[in-house]
Tab-separated table of C-alpha atoms and ligand atoms in Angstrom:
chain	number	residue	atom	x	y	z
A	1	UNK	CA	-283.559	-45.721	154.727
A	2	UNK	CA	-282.230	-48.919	152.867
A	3	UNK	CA	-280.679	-47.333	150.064
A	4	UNK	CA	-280.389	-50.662	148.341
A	5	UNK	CA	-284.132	-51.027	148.321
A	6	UNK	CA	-283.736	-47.887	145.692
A	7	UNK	CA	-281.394	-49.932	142.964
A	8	UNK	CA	-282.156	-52.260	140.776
A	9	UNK	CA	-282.061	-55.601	142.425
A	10	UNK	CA	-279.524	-57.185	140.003
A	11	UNK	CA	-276.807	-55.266	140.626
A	12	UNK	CA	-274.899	-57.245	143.088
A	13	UNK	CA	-274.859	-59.757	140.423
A	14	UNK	CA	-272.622	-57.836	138.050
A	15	UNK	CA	-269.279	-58.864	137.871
A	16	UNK	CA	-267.196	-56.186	137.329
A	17	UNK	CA	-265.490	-55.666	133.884
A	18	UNK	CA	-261.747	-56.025	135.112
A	19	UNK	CA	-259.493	-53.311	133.139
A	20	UNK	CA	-256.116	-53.424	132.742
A	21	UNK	CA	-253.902	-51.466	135.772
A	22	UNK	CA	-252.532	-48.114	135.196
A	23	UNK	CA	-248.864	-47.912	133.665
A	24	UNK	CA	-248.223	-45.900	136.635
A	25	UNK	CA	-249.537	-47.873	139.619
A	26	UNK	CA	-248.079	-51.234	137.778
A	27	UNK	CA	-245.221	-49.825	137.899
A	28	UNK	CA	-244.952	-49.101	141.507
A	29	UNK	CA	-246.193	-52.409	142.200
A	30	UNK	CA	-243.494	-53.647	140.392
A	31	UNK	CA	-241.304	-51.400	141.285
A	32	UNK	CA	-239.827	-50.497	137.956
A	33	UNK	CA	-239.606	-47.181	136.606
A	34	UNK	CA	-242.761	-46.632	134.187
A	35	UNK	CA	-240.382	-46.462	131.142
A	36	UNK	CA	-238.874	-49.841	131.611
A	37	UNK	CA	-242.234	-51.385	131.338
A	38	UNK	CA	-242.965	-53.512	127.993
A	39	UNK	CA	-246.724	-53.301	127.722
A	40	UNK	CA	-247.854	-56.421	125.371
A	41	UNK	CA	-251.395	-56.611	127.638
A	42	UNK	CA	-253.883	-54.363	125.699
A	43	UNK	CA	-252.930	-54.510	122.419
A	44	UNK	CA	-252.050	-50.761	121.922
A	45	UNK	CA	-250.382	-49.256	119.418
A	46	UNK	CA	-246.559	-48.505	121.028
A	47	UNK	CA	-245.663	-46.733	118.565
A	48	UNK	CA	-248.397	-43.814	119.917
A	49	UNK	CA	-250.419	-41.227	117.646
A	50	UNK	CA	-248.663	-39.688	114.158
A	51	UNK	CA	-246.911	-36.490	115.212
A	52	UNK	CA	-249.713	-34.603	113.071
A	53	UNK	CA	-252.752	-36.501	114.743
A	54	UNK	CA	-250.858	-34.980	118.437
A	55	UNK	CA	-251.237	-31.422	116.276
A	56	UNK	CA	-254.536	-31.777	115.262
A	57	UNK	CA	-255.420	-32.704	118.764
A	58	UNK	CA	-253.737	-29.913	119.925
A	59	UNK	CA	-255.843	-27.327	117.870
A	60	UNK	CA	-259.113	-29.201	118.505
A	61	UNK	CA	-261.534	-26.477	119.728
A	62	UNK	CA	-261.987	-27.105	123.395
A	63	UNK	CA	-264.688	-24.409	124.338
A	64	UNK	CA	-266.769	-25.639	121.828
A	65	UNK	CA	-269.648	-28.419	122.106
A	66	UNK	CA	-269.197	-31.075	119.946
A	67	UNK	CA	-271.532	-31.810	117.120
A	68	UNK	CA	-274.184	-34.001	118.075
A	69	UNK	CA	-274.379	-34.775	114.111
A	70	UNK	CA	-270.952	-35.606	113.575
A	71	UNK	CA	-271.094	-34.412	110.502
A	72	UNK	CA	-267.350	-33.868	109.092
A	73	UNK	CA	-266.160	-36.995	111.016
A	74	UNK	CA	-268.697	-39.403	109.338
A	75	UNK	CA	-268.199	-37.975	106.041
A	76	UNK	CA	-264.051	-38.460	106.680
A	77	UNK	CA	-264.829	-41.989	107.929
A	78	UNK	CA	-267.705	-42.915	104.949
A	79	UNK	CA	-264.494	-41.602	102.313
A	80	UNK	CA	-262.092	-43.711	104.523
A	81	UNK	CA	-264.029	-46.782	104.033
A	82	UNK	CA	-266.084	-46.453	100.840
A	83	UNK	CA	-269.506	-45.736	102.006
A	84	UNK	CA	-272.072	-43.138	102.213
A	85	UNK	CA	-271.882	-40.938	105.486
A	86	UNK	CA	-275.293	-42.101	106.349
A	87	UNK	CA	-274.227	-45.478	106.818
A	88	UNK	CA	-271.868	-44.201	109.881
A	89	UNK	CA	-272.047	-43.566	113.073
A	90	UNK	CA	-268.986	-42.831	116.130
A	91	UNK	CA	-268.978	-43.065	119.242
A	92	UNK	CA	-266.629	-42.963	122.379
A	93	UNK	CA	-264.639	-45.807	121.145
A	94	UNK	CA	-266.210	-48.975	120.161
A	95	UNK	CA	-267.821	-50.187	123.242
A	96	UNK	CA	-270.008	-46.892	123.410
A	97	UNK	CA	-271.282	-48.317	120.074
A	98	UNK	CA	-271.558	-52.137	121.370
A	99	UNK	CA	-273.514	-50.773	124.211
A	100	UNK	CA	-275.830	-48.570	121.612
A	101	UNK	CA	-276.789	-51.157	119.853
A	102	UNK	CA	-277.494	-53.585	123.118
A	103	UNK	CA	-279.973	-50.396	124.061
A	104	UNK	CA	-281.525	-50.203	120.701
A	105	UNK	CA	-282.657	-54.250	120.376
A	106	UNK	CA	-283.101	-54.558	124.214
A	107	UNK	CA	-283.086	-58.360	122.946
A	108	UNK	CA	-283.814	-61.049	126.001
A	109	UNK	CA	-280.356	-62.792	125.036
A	110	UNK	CA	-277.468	-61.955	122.940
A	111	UNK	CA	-275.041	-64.834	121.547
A	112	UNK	CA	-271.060	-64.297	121.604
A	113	UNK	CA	-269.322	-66.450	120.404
A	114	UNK	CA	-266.222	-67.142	122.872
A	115	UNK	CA	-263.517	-67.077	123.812
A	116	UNK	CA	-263.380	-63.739	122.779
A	117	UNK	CA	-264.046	-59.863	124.242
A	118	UNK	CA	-265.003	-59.454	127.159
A	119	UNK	CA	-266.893	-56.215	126.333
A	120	UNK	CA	-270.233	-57.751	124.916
A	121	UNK	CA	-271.105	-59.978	127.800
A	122	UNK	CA	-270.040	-57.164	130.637
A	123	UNK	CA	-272.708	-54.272	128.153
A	124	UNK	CA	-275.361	-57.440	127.973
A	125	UNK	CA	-275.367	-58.001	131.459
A	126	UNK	CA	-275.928	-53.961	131.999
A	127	UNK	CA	-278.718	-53.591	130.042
A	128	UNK	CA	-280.562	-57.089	131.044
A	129	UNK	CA	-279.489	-59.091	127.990
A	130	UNK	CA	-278.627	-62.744	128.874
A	131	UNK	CA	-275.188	-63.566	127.810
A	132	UNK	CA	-275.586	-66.468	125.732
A	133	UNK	CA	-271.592	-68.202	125.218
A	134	UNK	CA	-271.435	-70.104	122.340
A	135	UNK	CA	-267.766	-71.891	122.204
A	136	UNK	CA	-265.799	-71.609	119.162
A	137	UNK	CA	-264.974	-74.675	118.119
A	138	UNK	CA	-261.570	-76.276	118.456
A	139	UNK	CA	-259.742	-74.551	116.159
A	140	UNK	CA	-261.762	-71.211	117.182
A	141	UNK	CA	-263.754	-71.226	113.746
A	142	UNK	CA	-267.463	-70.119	114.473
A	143	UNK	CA	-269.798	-73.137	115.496
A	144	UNK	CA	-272.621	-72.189	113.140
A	145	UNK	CA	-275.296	-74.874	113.834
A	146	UNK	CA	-275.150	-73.791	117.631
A	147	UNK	CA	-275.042	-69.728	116.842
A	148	UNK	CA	-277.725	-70.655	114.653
A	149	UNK	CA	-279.465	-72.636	117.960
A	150	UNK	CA	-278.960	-69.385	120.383
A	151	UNK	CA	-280.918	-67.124	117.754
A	152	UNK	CA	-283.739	-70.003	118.003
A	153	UNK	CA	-283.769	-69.909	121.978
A	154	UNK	CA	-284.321	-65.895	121.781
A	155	UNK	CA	-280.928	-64.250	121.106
A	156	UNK	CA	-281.454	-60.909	119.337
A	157	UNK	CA	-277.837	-60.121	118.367
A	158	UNK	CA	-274.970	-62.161	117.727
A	159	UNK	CA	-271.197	-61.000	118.512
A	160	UNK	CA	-268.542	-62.098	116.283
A	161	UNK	CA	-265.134	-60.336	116.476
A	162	UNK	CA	-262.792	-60.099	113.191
A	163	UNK	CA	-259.813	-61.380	113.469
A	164	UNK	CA	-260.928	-62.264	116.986
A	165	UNK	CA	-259.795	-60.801	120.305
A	166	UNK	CA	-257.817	-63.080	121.669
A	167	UNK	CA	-257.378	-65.680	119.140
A	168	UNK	CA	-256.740	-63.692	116.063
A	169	UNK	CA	-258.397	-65.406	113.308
A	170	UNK	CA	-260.788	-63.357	111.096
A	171	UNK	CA	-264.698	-64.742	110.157
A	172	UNK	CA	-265.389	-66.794	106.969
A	173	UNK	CA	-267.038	-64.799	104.803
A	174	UNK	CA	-269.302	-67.437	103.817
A	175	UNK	CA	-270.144	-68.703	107.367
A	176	UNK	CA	-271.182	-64.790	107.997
A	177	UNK	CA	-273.057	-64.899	104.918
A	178	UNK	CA	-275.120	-67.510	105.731
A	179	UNK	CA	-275.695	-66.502	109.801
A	180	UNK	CA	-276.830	-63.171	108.122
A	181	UNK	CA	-280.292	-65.017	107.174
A	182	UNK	CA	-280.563	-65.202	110.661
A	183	UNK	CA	-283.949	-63.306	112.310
A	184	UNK	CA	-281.462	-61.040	114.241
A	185	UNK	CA	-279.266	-58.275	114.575
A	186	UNK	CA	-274.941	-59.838	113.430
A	187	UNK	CA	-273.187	-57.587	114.738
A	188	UNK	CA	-269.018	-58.087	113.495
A	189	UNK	CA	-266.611	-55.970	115.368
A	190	UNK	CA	-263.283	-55.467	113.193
A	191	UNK	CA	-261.242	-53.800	115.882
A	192	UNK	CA	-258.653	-55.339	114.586
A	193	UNK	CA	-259.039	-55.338	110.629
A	194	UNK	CA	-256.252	-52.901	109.647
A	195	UNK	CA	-253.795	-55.320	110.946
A	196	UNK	CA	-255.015	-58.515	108.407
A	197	UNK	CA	-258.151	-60.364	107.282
A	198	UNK	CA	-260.576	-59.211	105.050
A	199	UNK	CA	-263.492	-56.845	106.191
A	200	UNK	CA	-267.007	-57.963	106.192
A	201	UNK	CA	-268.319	-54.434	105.039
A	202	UNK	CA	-268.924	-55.111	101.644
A	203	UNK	CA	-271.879	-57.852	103.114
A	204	UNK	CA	-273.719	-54.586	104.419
A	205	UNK	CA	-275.192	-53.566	101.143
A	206	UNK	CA	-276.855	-57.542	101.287
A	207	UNK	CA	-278.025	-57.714	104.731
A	208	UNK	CA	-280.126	-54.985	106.695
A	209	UNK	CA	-279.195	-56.325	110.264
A	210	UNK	CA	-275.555	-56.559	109.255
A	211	UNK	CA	-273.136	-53.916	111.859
A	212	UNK	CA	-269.290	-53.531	111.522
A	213	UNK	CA	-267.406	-52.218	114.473
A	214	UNK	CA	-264.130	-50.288	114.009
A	215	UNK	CA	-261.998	-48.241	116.458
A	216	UNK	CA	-259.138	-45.618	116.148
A	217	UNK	CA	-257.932	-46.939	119.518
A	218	UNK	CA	-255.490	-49.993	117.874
A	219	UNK	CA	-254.389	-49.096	114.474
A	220	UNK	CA	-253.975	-45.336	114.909
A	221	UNK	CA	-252.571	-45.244	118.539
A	222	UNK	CA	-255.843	-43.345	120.224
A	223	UNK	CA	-256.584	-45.691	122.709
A	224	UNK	CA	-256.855	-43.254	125.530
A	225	UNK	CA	-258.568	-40.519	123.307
A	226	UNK	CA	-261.936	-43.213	122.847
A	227	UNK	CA	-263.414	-43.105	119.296
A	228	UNK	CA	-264.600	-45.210	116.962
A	229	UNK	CA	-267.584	-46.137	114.551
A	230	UNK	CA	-270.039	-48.507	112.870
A	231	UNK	CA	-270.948	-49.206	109.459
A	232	UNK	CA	-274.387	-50.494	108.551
A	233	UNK	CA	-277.672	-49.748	107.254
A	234	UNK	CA	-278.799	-45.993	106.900
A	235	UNK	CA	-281.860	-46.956	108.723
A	236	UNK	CA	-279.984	-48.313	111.476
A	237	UNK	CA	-277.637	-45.786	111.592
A	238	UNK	CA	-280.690	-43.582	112.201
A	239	UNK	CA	-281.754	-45.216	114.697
A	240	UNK	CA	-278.265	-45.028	116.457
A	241	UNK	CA	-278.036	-41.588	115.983
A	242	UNK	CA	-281.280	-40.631	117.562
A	243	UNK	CA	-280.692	-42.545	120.626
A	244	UNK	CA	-277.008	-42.087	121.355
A	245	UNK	CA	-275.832	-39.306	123.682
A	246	UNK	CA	-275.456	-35.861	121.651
A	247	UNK	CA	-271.848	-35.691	122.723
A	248	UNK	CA	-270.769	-39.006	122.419
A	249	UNK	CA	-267.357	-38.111	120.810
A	250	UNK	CA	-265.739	-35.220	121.979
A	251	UNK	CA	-263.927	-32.253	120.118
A	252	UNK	CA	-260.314	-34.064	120.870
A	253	UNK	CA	-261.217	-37.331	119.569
A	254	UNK	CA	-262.795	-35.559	116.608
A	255	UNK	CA	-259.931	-33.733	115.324
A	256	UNK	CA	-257.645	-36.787	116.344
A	257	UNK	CA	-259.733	-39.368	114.552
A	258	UNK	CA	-259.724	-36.825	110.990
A	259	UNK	CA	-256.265	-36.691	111.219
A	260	UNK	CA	-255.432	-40.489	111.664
A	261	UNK	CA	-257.479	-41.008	108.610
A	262	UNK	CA	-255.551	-37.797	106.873
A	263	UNK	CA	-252.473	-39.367	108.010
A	264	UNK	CA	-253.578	-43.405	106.710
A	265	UNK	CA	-250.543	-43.432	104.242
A	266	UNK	CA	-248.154	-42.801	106.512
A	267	UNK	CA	-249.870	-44.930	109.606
A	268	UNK	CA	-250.386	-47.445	107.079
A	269	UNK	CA	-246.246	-48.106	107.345
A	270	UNK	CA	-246.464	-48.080	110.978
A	271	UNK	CA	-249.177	-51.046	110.794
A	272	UNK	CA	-246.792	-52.812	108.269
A	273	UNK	CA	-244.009	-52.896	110.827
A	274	UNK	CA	-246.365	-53.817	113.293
A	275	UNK	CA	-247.801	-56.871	111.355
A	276	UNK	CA	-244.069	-57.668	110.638
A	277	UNK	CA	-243.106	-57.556	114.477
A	278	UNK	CA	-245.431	-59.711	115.306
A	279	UNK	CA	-244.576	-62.639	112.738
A	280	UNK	CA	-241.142	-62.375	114.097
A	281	UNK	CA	-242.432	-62.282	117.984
A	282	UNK	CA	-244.772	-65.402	117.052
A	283	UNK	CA	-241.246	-67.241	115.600
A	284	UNK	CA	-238.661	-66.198	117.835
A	285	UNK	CA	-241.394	-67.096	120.935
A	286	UNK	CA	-242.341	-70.472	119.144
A	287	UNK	CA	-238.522	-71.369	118.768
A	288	UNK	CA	-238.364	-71.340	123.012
A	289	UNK	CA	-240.523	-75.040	122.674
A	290	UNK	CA	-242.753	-74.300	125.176
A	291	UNK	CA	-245.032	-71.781	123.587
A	292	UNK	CA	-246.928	-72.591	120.395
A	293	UNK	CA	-248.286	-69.694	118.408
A	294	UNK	CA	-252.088	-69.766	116.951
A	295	UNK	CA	-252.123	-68.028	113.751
A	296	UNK	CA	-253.213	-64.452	113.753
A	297	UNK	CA	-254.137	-61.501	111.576
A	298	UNK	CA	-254.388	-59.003	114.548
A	299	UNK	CA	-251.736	-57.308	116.943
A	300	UNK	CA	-251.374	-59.911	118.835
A	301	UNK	CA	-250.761	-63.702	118.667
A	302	UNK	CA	-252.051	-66.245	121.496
A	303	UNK	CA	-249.933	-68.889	122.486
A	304	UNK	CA	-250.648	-72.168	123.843
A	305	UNK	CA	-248.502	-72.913	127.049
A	306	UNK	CA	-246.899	-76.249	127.469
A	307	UNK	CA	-245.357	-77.631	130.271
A	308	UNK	CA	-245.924	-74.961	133.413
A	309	UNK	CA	-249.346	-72.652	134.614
A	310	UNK	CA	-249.696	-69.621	132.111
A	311	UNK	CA	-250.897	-67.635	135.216
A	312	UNK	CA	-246.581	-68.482	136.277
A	313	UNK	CA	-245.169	-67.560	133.110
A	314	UNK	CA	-247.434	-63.819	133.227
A	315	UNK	CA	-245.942	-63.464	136.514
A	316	UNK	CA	-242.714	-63.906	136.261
A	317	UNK	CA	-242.903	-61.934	132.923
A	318	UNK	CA	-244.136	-59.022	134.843
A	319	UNK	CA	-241.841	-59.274	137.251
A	320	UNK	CA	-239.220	-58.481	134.690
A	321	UNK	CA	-241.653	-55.466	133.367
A	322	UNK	CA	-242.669	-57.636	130.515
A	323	UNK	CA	-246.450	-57.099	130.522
A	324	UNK	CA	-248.558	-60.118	128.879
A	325	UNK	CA	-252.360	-61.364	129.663
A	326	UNK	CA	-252.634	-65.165	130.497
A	327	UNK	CA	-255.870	-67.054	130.109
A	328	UNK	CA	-257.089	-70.279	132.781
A	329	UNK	CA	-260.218	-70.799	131.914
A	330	UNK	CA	-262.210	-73.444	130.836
A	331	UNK	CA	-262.683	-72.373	126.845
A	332	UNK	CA	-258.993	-71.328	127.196
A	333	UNK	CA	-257.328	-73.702	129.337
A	334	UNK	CA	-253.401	-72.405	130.035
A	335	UNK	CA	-252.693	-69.700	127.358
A	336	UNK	CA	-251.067	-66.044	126.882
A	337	UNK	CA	-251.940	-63.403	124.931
A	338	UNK	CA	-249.250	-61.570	123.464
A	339	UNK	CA	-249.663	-58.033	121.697
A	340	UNK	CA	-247.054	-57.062	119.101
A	341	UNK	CA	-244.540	-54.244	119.595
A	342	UNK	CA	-241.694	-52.482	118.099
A	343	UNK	CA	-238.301	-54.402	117.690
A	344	UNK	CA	-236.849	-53.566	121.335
A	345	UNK	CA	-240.391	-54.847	122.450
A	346	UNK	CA	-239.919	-58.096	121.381
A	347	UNK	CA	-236.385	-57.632	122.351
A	348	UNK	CA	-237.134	-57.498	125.869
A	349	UNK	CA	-239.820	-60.484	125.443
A	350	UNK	CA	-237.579	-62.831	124.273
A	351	UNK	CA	-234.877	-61.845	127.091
A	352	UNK	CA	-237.207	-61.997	129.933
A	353	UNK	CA	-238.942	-65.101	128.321
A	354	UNK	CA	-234.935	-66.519	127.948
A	355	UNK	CA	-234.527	-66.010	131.642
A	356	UNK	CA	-237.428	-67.736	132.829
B	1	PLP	C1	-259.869	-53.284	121.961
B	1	PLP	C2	-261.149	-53.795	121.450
B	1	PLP	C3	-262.252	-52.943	121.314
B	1	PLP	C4	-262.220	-51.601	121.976
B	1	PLP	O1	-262.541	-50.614	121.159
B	1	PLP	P1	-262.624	-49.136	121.746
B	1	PLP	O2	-262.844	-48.360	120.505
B	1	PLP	O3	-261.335	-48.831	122.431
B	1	PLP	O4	-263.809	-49.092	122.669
B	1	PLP	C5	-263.398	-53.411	120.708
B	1	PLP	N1	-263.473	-54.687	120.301
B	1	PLP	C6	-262.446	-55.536	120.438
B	1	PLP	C7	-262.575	-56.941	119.967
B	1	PLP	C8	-261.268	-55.122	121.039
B	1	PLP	O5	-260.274	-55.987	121.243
């Protein structure tokens, strides 16, 4: 029996969405101890969870299903952002809710607009949607007239990340407001919007095929636990109800997600001192010569390299247990992505980067 004759025939075509390592096994490569690793690759939150989100985590009730109506976490997250419950959905982080919405258009083609997450073109290819890359232009600002092209040629939804993942500007809101006329689905995933840049949200109430993605995984240190949520049209948000899975977010990322947004005041300081880390980390970095900093309003900032391979300088970072992600690509020739830490963080950076 040919077993392969059973799968669907483009399978072997798939690249495989390449994840970051395990602390653990990075480690050992390494061969550091875990807790001398600096880990500026994912842009997590090192500061981890509020004490009181670990609590609330802790008292989550495990035996119970979770419920498939999410009822007290979308009214916590409509008060959290300003809306009407009915305009929310979660989901297990904000690629379960990327993925729902690939599902719900089935489009032929979906546009992203690169460089940029690698999340939307891994789902697409999934679920049978042509990845359609549409470069940024050179100062990563949108290229309108050719996103405007792709939805022509067939695309169904467009991908636009604010700020963007890895460059870290945010939208214009004008720009958006215009592609919004467009005869498909915008889709503008603000996984980064706590740290800067101004949210898109207030758009929804204007456009019907307007969706903003937000996570709990940066801002509020819950990576690991996977939730997070859209905002958009009750109709839509119907729609993704009906057809995600019952018991998409579980009774741990529940309770963790209500308190984070309980807790907002005081995570709020923790993102100030993150945003403030990383204006420091962007100077102190650019002052080496070598590295020039794009501006960002995210975690992170990504720097041009000048001089020697990116790919070199990642190495020999990690090498020293300085974790970083480096970029040689054609639409991001020679660059690293930085994420932005607490003080000692950067602190170790700029020693291992010193040593090079
Ligand atoms: C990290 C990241 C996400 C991941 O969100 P999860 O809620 O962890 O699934 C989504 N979009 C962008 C642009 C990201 O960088």
């Amino acid at each position: 029996m040919d077993l392969r004759s059973l799968l669907r025939h483009d399978l072997e075509a798939l690249e495989e969405y390449v994840p970051v390592k395990p602390l653990d096994v990075l480690a050992a490569e390494i061969g550091l101890p875990v807790e001398r690793l600096v880990k500026l690759d994912a842009n997590e939150n090192l500061y981890g969870p509020h004490a009181e989100v670990l609590k609330a985590i802790q008292a989550a009730p495990f035996h119970i299903y979770p419920d498939p109506g999410q009822e007290a976490l979308r009214e916590a997250i409509a008060r959290f952002v300003g809306v009407d419950a009915e305009h929310v959905v979660a989901g297990t982080g904000a690629d379960d809710l990327i993925d729902l919405l690939i599902r719900l258009v089935m489009p032929k083609a979906v546009a992203i607009a690169t460089p940029t997450f690698g999340m939307y073109r891994f789902l697409a290819k999934i679920s049978r949607a042509t990845p359609v890359e549409v470069p940024r232009r050179p100062n990563f600002d949108l290229d309108v007239v050719a996103l405007r092209h792709a939805v022509h040629n067939g695309a169904g939804i467009v991908f636009l990340t604010s700020p963007n993942n890895p460059t870290g500007n945010p939208v214009n809101l004008a720009e958006l407001d215009a592609l919004c006329s467009l005869d498909a689905l915008i889709v503008v995933d603000e996984a980064y919007v706590e740290f800067g840049g101004q949210s898109v949200v207030p758009l929804i109430a204007k456009h019907p095929n307007l969706v903003v993605l937000r996570t709990f995984s940066k801002w509020a240190g819950l990576a690991g636990l996977r939730v997070g949520y859209s905002i958009s049209n009750p109709e839509l948000a119907r729609h993704m109800m009906s057809l995600k899975q019952p018991y998409n977010v579980n009774v741990a990322a529940d309770a963790g997600a209500r308190a984070a947004i309980a807790h907002w005041p005081e995570i709020s300081e923790t993102i100030a001192c993150i945003v403030a880390e990383r204006d420091r980390m962007a100077a102190k970095v650019a002052e080496l010569g070598w590295l020039t900093p794009f501006p960002s309003q995210a975690n992170f900032v990504l720097f041009a390299v000048e001089g020697r391979p990116a790919k070199d300088v990642a190495a020999a970072l990690r090498s020293r247990g300085v974790l970083v992600r480096y970029y040689d690509r054609p639409d991001l020739a020679n660059y690293i992505r930085i994420s932005a830490g607490r003080p000692e963080d950067t602190d170790a950076l700029l020693a291992a980067l010193q040593a090079l």
